[in-house]
Short mmCIF file of C-alpha atoms in Angstrom, two decimals:
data_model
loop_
_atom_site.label_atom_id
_atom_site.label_comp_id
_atom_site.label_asym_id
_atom_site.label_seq_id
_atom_site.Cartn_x
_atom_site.Cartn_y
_atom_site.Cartn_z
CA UNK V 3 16.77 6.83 44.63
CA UNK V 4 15.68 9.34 42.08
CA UNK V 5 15.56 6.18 39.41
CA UNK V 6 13.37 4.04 41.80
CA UNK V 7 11.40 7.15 42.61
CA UNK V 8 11.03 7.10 38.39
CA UNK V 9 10.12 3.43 38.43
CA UNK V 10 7.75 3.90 40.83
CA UNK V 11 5.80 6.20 39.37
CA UNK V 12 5.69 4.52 36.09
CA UNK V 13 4.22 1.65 37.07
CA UNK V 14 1.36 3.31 39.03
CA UNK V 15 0.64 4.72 36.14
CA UNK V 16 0.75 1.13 34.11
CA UNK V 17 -1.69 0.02 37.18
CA UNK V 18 -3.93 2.40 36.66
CA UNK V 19 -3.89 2.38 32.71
CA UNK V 20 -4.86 -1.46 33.22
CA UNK V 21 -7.33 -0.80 35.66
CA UNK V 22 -9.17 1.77 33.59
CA UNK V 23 -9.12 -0.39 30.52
CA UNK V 24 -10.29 -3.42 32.54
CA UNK V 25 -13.22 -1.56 33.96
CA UNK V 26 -14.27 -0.96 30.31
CA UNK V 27 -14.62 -5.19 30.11
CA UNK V 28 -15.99 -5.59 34.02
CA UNK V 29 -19.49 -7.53 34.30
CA UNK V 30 -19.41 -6.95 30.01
CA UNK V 31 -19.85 -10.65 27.92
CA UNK V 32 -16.46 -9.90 27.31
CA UNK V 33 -15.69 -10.25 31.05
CA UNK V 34 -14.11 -13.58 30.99
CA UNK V 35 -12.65 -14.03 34.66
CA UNK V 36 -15.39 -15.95 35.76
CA UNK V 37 -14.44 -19.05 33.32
CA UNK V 38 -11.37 -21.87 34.52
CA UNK V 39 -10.18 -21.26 30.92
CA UNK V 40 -9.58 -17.98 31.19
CA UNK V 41 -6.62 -18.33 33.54
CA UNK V 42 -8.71 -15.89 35.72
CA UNK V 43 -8.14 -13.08 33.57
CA UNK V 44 -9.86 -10.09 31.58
CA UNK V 45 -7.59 -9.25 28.90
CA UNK V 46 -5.39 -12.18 28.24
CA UNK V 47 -7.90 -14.04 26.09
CA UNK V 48 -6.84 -11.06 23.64
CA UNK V 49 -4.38 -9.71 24.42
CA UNK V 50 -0.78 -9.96 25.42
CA UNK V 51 2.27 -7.35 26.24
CA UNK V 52 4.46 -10.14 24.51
CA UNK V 53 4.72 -12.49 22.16
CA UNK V 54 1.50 -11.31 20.55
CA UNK V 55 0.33 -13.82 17.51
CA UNK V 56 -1.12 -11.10 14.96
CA UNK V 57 0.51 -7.75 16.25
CA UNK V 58 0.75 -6.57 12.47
CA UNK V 59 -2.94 -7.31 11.74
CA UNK V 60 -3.98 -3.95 13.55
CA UNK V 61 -1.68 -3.53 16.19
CA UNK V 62 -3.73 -4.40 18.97
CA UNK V 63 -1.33 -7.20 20.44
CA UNK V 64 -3.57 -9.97 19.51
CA UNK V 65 -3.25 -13.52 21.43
CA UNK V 66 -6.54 -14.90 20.24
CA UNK V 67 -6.07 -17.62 17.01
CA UNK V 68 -7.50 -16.23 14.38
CA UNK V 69 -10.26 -17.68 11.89
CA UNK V 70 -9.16 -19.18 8.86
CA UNK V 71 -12.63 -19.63 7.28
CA UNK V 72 -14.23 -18.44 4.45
CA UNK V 73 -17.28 -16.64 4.22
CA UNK V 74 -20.91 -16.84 2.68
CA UNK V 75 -21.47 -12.50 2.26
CA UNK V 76 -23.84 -10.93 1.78
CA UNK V 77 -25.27 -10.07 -1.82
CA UNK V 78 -25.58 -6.60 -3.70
CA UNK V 79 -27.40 -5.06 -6.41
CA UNK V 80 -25.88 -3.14 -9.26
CA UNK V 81 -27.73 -0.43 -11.62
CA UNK V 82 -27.19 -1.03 -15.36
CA UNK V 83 -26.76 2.19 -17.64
CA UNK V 84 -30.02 1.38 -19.05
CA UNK V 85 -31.81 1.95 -15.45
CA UNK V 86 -32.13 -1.94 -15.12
CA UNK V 87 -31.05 -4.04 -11.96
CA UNK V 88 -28.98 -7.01 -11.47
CA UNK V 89 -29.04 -8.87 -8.30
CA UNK V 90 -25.14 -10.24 -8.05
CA UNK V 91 -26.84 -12.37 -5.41
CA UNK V 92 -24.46 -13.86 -2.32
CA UNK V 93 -20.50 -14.45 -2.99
CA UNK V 94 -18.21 -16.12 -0.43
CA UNK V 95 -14.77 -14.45 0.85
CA UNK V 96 -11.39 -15.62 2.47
CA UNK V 97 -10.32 -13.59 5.01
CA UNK V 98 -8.66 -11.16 2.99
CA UNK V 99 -12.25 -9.79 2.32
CA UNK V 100 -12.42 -8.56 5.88
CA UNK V 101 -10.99 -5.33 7.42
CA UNK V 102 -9.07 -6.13 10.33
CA UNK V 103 -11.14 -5.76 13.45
CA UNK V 104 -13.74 -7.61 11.98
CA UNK V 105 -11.39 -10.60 11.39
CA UNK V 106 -10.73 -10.25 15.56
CA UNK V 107 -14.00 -10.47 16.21
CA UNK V 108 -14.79 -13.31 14.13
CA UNK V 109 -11.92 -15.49 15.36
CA UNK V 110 -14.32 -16.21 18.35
CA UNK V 111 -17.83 -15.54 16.69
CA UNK V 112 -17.72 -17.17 13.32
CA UNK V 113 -17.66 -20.38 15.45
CA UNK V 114 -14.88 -22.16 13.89
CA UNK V 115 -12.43 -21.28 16.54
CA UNK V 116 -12.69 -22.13 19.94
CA UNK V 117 -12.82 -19.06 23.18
CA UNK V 118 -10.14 -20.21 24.84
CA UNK V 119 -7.50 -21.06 22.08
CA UNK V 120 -5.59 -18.40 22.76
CA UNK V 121 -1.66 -17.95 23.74
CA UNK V 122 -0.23 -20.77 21.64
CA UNK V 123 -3.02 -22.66 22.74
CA UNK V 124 -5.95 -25.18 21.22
CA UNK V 125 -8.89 -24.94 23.32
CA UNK V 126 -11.85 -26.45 22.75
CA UNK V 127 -14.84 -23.88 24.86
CA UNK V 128 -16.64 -22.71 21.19
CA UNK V 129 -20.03 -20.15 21.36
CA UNK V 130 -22.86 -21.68 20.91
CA UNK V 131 -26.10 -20.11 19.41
CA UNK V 132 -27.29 -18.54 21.64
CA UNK V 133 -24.68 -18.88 24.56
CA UNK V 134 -24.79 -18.87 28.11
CA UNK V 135 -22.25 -15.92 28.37
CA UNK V 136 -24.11 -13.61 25.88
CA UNK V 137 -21.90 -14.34 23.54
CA UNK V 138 -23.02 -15.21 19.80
CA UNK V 139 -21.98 -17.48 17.18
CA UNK V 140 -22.68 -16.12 13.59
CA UNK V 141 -21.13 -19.10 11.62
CA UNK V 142 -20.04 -18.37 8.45
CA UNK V 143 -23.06 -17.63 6.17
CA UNK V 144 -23.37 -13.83 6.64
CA UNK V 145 -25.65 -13.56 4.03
CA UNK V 146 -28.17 -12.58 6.66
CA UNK V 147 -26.00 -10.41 8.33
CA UNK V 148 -25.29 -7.02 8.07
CA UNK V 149 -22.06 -6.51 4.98
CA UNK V 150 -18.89 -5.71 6.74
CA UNK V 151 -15.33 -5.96 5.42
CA UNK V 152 -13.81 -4.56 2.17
CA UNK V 153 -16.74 -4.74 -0.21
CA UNK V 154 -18.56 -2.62 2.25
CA UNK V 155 -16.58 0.84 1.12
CA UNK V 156 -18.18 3.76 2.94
CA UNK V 157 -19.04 6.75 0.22
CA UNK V 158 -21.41 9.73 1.15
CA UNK V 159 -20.96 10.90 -2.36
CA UNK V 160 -21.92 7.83 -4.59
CA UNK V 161 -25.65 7.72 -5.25
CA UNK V 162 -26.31 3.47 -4.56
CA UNK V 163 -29.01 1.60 -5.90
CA UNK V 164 -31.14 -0.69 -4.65
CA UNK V 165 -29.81 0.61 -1.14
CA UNK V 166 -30.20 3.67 1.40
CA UNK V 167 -28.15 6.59 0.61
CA UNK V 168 -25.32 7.35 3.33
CA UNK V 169 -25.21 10.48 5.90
CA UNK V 170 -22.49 12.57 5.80
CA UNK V 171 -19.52 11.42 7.61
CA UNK V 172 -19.89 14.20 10.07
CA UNK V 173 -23.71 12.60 10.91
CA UNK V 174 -22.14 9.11 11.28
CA UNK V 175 -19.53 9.90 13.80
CA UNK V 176 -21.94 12.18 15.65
CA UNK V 177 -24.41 9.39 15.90
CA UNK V 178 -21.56 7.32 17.56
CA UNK V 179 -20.69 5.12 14.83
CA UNK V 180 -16.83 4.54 13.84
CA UNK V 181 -16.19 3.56 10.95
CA UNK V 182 -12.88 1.51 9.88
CA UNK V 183 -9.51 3.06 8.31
CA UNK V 184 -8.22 0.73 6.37
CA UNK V 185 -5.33 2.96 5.47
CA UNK V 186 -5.99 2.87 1.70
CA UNK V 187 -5.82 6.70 -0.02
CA UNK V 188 -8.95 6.51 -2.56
CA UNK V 189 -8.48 9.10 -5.54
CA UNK V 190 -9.38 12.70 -4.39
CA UNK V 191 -12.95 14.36 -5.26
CA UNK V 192 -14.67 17.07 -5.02
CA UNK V 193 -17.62 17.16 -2.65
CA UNK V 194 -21.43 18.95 -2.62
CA UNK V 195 -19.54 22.19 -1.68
CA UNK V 196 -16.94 22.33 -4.07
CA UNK V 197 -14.24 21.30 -2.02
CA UNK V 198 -10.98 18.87 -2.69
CA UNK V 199 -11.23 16.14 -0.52
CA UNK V 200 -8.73 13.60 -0.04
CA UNK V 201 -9.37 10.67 2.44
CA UNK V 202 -8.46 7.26 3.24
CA UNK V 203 -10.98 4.00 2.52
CA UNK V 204 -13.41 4.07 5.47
CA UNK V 205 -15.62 0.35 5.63
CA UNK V 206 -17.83 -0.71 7.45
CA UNK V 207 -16.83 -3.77 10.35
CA UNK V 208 -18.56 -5.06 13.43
CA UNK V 209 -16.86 -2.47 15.37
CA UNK V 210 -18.62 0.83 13.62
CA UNK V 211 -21.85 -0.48 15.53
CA UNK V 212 -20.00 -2.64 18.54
CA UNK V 213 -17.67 -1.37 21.31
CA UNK V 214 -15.97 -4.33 22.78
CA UNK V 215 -14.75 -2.45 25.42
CA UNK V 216 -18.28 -0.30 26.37
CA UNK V 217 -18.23 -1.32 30.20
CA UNK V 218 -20.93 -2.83 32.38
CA UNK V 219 -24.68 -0.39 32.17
CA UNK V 220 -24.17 -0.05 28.43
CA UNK V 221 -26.61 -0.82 25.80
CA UNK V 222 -26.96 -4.77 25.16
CA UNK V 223 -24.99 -5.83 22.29
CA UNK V 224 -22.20 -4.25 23.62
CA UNK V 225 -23.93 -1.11 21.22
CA UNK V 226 -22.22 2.25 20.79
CA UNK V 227 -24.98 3.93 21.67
CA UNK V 228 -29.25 3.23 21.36
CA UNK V 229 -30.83 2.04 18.50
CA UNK V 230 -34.02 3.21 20.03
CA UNK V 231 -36.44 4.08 16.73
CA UNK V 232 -33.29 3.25 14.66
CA UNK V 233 -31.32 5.98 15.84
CA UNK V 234 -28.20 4.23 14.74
CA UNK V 235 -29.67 2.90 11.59
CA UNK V 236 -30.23 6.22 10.88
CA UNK V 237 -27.29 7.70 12.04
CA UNK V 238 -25.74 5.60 8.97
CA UNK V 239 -28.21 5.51 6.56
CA UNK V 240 -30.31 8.38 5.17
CA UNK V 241 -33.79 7.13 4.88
#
Protein backbone atom coordinates (compact mmCIF):
# COMPACT_ATOMS: atom_id res chain seq x y z
CA UNK A 1 0.00 0.00 0.00
CA UNK A 2 2.65 2.38 1.15
CA UNK A 3 4.41 1.79 -2.55
CA UNK A 4 1.10 2.56 -4.43
CA UNK A 5 0.50 5.37 -1.99
CA UNK A 6 4.33 6.44 -3.43
CA UNK A 7 3.23 5.89 -7.00
CA UNK A 8 0.43 7.79 -6.58
CA UNK A 9 1.78 10.69 -5.56
CA UNK A 10 4.45 10.74 -8.10
CA UNK A 11 2.50 10.85 -10.84
CA UNK A 12 0.24 13.72 -9.64
CA UNK A 13 3.07 15.41 -9.47
CA UNK A 14 4.20 14.34 -13.28
CA UNK A 15 0.41 15.60 -14.10
CA UNK A 16 0.82 18.63 -12.81
CA UNK A 17 4.52 19.28 -14.01
CA UNK A 18 2.92 18.65 -17.62
CA UNK A 19 0.11 20.71 -17.05
CA UNK A 20 2.11 23.71 -15.93
CA UNK A 21 4.52 23.41 -18.79
CA UNK A 22 1.64 22.98 -21.27
CA UNK A 23 -0.08 26.09 -20.06
CA UNK A 24 3.19 27.92 -20.96
CA UNK A 25 2.33 26.70 -24.94
CA UNK A 26 -1.78 27.11 -24.53
CA UNK A 27 -3.44 29.53 -27.28
CA UNK A 28 0.72 30.43 -28.04
CA UNK A 29 1.75 29.83 -32.14
CA UNK A 30 3.40 27.13 -30.60
CA UNK A 31 0.04 25.63 -29.55
CA UNK A 32 -0.21 22.96 -32.08
CA UNK A 33 -3.34 20.81 -30.91
CA UNK A 34 -5.55 22.39 -33.16
CA UNK A 35 -3.70 20.81 -36.40
CA UNK A 36 -4.60 16.75 -37.63
CA UNK A 37 -0.77 16.54 -37.80
CA UNK A 38 -0.13 17.16 -34.58
CA UNK A 39 -1.61 13.92 -33.27
CA UNK A 40 -3.67 16.34 -31.05
CA UNK A 41 -0.88 17.25 -28.99
CA UNK A 42 1.18 20.28 -27.44
CA UNK A 43 4.49 19.00 -26.80
CA UNK A 44 5.06 16.03 -28.96
CA UNK A 45 5.97 18.00 -32.07
CA UNK A 46 9.22 18.59 -29.80
CA UNK A 47 9.46 16.71 -27.58
CA UNK A 48 9.46 13.16 -26.39
CA UNK A 49 10.10 11.20 -22.85
CA UNK A 50 11.70 8.48 -25.21
CA UNK A 51 13.45 7.78 -27.96
CA UNK A 52 14.34 11.45 -28.38
CA UNK A 53 16.30 12.11 -31.93
CA UNK A 54 18.89 14.91 -30.70
CA UNK A 55 18.88 14.44 -26.78
CA UNK A 56 22.74 15.33 -26.80
CA UNK A 57 22.26 18.55 -28.82
CA UNK A 58 21.02 20.42 -25.57
CA UNK A 59 19.27 18.02 -23.68
CA UNK A 60 15.92 19.06 -24.25
CA UNK A 61 14.58 15.58 -25.58
CA UNK A 62 14.22 16.75 -29.06
CA UNK A 63 11.72 14.79 -31.58
CA UNK A 64 11.63 17.49 -34.20
CA UNK A 65 14.18 16.62 -37.49
CA UNK A 66 16.56 18.92 -37.48
CA UNK A 67 17.81 21.34 -40.39
CA UNK A 68 20.61 20.31 -42.32
CA UNK A 69 21.04 23.58 -44.28
CA UNK A 70 23.51 25.99 -44.56
CA UNK A 71 23.30 29.47 -43.95
CA UNK A 72 23.70 32.98 -45.72
CA UNK A 73 24.91 35.18 -42.10
CA UNK A 74 25.05 38.02 -41.57
CA UNK A 75 28.22 40.28 -42.33
CA UNK A 76 30.66 42.19 -39.86
CA UNK A 77 33.05 44.90 -39.87
CA UNK A 78 36.56 44.74 -38.53
CA UNK A 79 38.86 47.85 -37.37
CA UNK A 80 42.37 47.81 -38.89
CA UNK A 81 45.34 49.02 -36.54
CA UNK A 82 45.59 51.94 -38.71
CA UNK A 83 41.85 53.13 -37.66
CA UNK A 84 40.60 51.92 -41.17
CA UNK A 85 37.47 49.60 -41.76
CA UNK A 86 36.92 46.52 -43.65
CA UNK A 87 33.52 45.32 -44.38
CA UNK A 88 34.05 41.21 -44.33
CA UNK A 89 30.64 41.49 -45.98
CA UNK A 90 28.07 38.22 -45.65
CA UNK A 91 29.65 34.51 -45.15
CA UNK A 92 27.51 31.35 -45.18
CA UNK A 93 27.63 28.60 -42.23
CA UNK A 94 26.78 24.80 -41.74
CA UNK A 95 25.13 24.14 -38.81
CA UNK A 96 28.02 23.89 -36.72
CA UNK A 97 27.97 27.78 -36.80
CA UNK A 98 24.87 27.77 -34.66
CA UNK A 99 24.53 27.39 -30.84
CA UNK A 100 22.16 24.83 -30.09
CA UNK A 101 18.75 26.29 -29.44
CA UNK A 102 19.00 28.23 -32.36
CA UNK A 103 19.54 25.09 -34.51
CA UNK A 104 15.89 23.87 -32.72
CA UNK A 105 14.34 26.65 -33.73
CA UNK A 106 15.45 26.68 -37.17
CA UNK A 107 14.59 23.04 -37.88
CA UNK A 108 10.98 24.42 -38.36
CA UNK A 109 11.72 28.17 -39.34
CA UNK A 110 14.54 28.07 -41.80
CA UNK A 111 11.85 26.43 -44.03
CA UNK A 112 13.68 23.52 -45.25
CA UNK A 113 12.07 21.14 -42.89
CA UNK A 114 8.63 20.45 -42.70
CA UNK A 115 6.23 21.14 -38.99
CA UNK A 116 5.16 17.97 -38.70
CA UNK A 117 8.27 15.75 -39.49
CA UNK A 118 8.75 14.87 -36.29
CA UNK A 119 9.01 11.29 -34.37
CA UNK A 120 10.74 9.31 -37.11
CA UNK A 121 8.53 10.95 -39.34
CA UNK A 122 8.60 12.95 -42.98
CA UNK A 123 5.88 15.34 -43.03
CA UNK A 124 5.27 17.58 -45.49
CA UNK A 125 3.04 20.88 -43.44
CA UNK A 126 6.24 23.61 -44.07
CA UNK A 127 5.73 27.63 -42.75
CA UNK A 128 5.04 29.71 -45.15
CA UNK A 129 5.90 33.52 -45.18
CA UNK A 130 3.83 34.79 -43.46
CA UNK A 131 1.74 31.76 -42.07
CA UNK A 132 -1.61 31.23 -41.02
CA UNK A 133 -0.51 29.98 -37.49
CA UNK A 134 1.83 32.97 -36.75
CA UNK A 135 4.46 31.10 -37.43
CA UNK A 136 7.47 32.46 -39.70
CA UNK A 137 9.70 31.14 -42.22
CA UNK A 138 13.17 32.92 -42.30
CA UNK A 139 14.77 30.75 -45.11
CA UNK A 140 18.20 30.60 -45.08
CA UNK A 141 19.67 34.03 -46.04
CA UNK A 142 19.99 35.64 -42.56
CA UNK A 143 21.87 38.28 -43.81
CA UNK A 144 18.94 40.47 -42.91
CA UNK A 145 18.45 39.01 -39.77
CA UNK A 146 19.64 39.67 -36.58
CA UNK A 147 23.52 37.47 -36.06
CA UNK A 148 22.92 34.56 -33.82
CA UNK A 149 25.07 31.47 -33.35
CA UNK A 150 28.85 31.18 -32.61
CA UNK A 151 30.23 34.20 -34.40
CA UNK A 152 27.90 36.21 -32.31
CA UNK A 153 30.27 35.90 -28.92
CA UNK A 154 28.78 38.12 -26.23
CA UNK A 155 31.74 40.50 -24.63
CA UNK A 156 30.89 43.59 -22.39
CA UNK A 157 34.56 44.25 -22.26
CA UNK A 158 35.70 44.38 -26.00
CA UNK A 159 35.27 47.86 -27.46
CA UNK A 160 33.50 46.75 -31.28
CA UNK A 161 33.61 48.76 -34.21
CA UNK A 162 31.35 49.62 -36.55
CA UNK A 163 28.71 48.26 -33.90
CA UNK A 164 26.90 49.31 -30.49
CA UNK A 165 28.86 48.67 -27.46
CA UNK A 166 27.25 45.89 -25.08
CA UNK A 167 25.57 46.50 -21.45
CA UNK A 168 26.87 44.81 -18.75
CA UNK A 169 25.73 41.36 -18.32
CA UNK A 170 23.95 42.29 -15.18
CA UNK A 171 21.77 45.02 -17.55
CA UNK A 172 21.07 42.23 -20.10
CA UNK A 173 19.60 39.70 -17.81
CA UNK A 174 17.72 42.41 -15.94
CA UNK A 175 16.19 43.58 -19.14
CA UNK A 176 14.95 39.92 -19.62
CA UNK A 177 17.26 38.79 -22.16
CA UNK A 178 19.11 35.23 -21.80
CA UNK A 179 21.78 34.80 -23.36
CA UNK A 180 23.23 31.22 -24.51
CA UNK A 181 25.96 29.00 -22.56
CA UNK A 182 27.62 27.31 -24.84
CA UNK A 183 29.75 25.66 -22.21
CA UNK A 184 33.07 26.90 -23.65
CA UNK A 185 35.58 28.48 -20.67
CA UNK A 186 37.05 31.72 -22.57
CA UNK A 187 40.55 32.78 -21.00
CA UNK A 188 40.02 34.73 -17.68
CA UNK A 189 40.23 38.76 -17.56
CA UNK A 190 40.14 41.29 -15.57
CA UNK A 191 37.13 43.59 -15.68
CA UNK A 192 36.46 47.72 -15.23
CA UNK A 193 36.82 47.04 -11.44
CA UNK A 194 39.79 45.15 -11.24
CA UNK A 195 38.38 41.94 -10.71
CA UNK A 196 39.36 38.19 -12.09
CA UNK A 197 36.66 37.01 -13.97
CA UNK A 198 36.33 33.71 -15.35
CA UNK A 199 33.18 32.75 -17.43
CA UNK A 200 31.93 30.51 -19.98
CA UNK A 201 31.19 31.72 -23.92
CA UNK A 202 27.78 33.43 -23.70
CA UNK A 203 26.20 34.04 -27.70
CA UNK A 204 23.66 35.34 -28.78
CA UNK A 205 20.54 32.77 -30.34
CA UNK A 206 16.90 33.32 -31.10
CA UNK A 207 16.12 32.38 -27.66
CA UNK A 208 18.00 35.53 -25.76
CA UNK A 209 15.05 37.64 -27.36
CA UNK A 210 12.26 34.62 -27.82
CA UNK A 211 10.58 32.48 -25.11
CA UNK A 212 9.02 29.56 -26.81
CA UNK A 213 7.30 28.68 -23.93
CA UNK A 214 5.92 32.53 -22.80
CA UNK A 215 2.12 31.41 -22.54
CA UNK A 216 -0.99 32.92 -24.07
CA UNK A 217 -1.28 37.29 -23.09
CA UNK A 218 2.43 37.61 -23.76
CA UNK A 219 4.06 40.02 -26.01
CA UNK A 220 3.68 38.99 -29.88
CA UNK A 221 6.67 37.30 -31.09
CA UNK A 222 6.54 35.11 -28.40
CA UNK A 223 9.02 38.29 -26.84
CA UNK A 224 10.63 38.06 -23.41
CA UNK A 225 9.42 41.04 -22.48
CA UNK A 226 8.39 44.72 -24.53
CA UNK A 227 10.37 46.23 -26.96
CA UNK A 228 8.33 49.30 -26.43
CA UNK A 229 10.94 52.41 -27.39
CA UNK A 230 13.56 49.61 -27.80
CA UNK A 231 13.60 48.62 -24.36
CA UNK A 232 15.09 45.32 -25.31
CA UNK A 233 17.34 46.73 -27.92
CA UNK A 234 18.59 48.59 -25.32
CA UNK A 235 18.63 46.26 -22.73
CA UNK A 236 21.47 44.61 -25.07
CA UNK A 237 23.03 47.26 -26.65
CA UNK A 238 24.39 50.49 -25.13
CA UNK A 239 23.44 53.25 -27.42
Amino acid sequence: MKNIAMLTVTLSMLMVSFSLASEGITGTAHDFKSWTWSDGEICKPCHTPHNAIAADLTGRLWNHELSTATYTLHGNTVLQPNGSKIDLGTTTGGQDKMDGLSRLCLSCHDGTVALDSFGGRTGSQKLQNPDAQGGFNLGTNLNNDHPVGLSTQYDEMKAYSGHYAYQPLATVTAGGLRLVDTGVALPAYVDRTGTTVTKTRMVVGCTTCHDVHNGAGFESGLLRGTNSASKLCLSCHAK
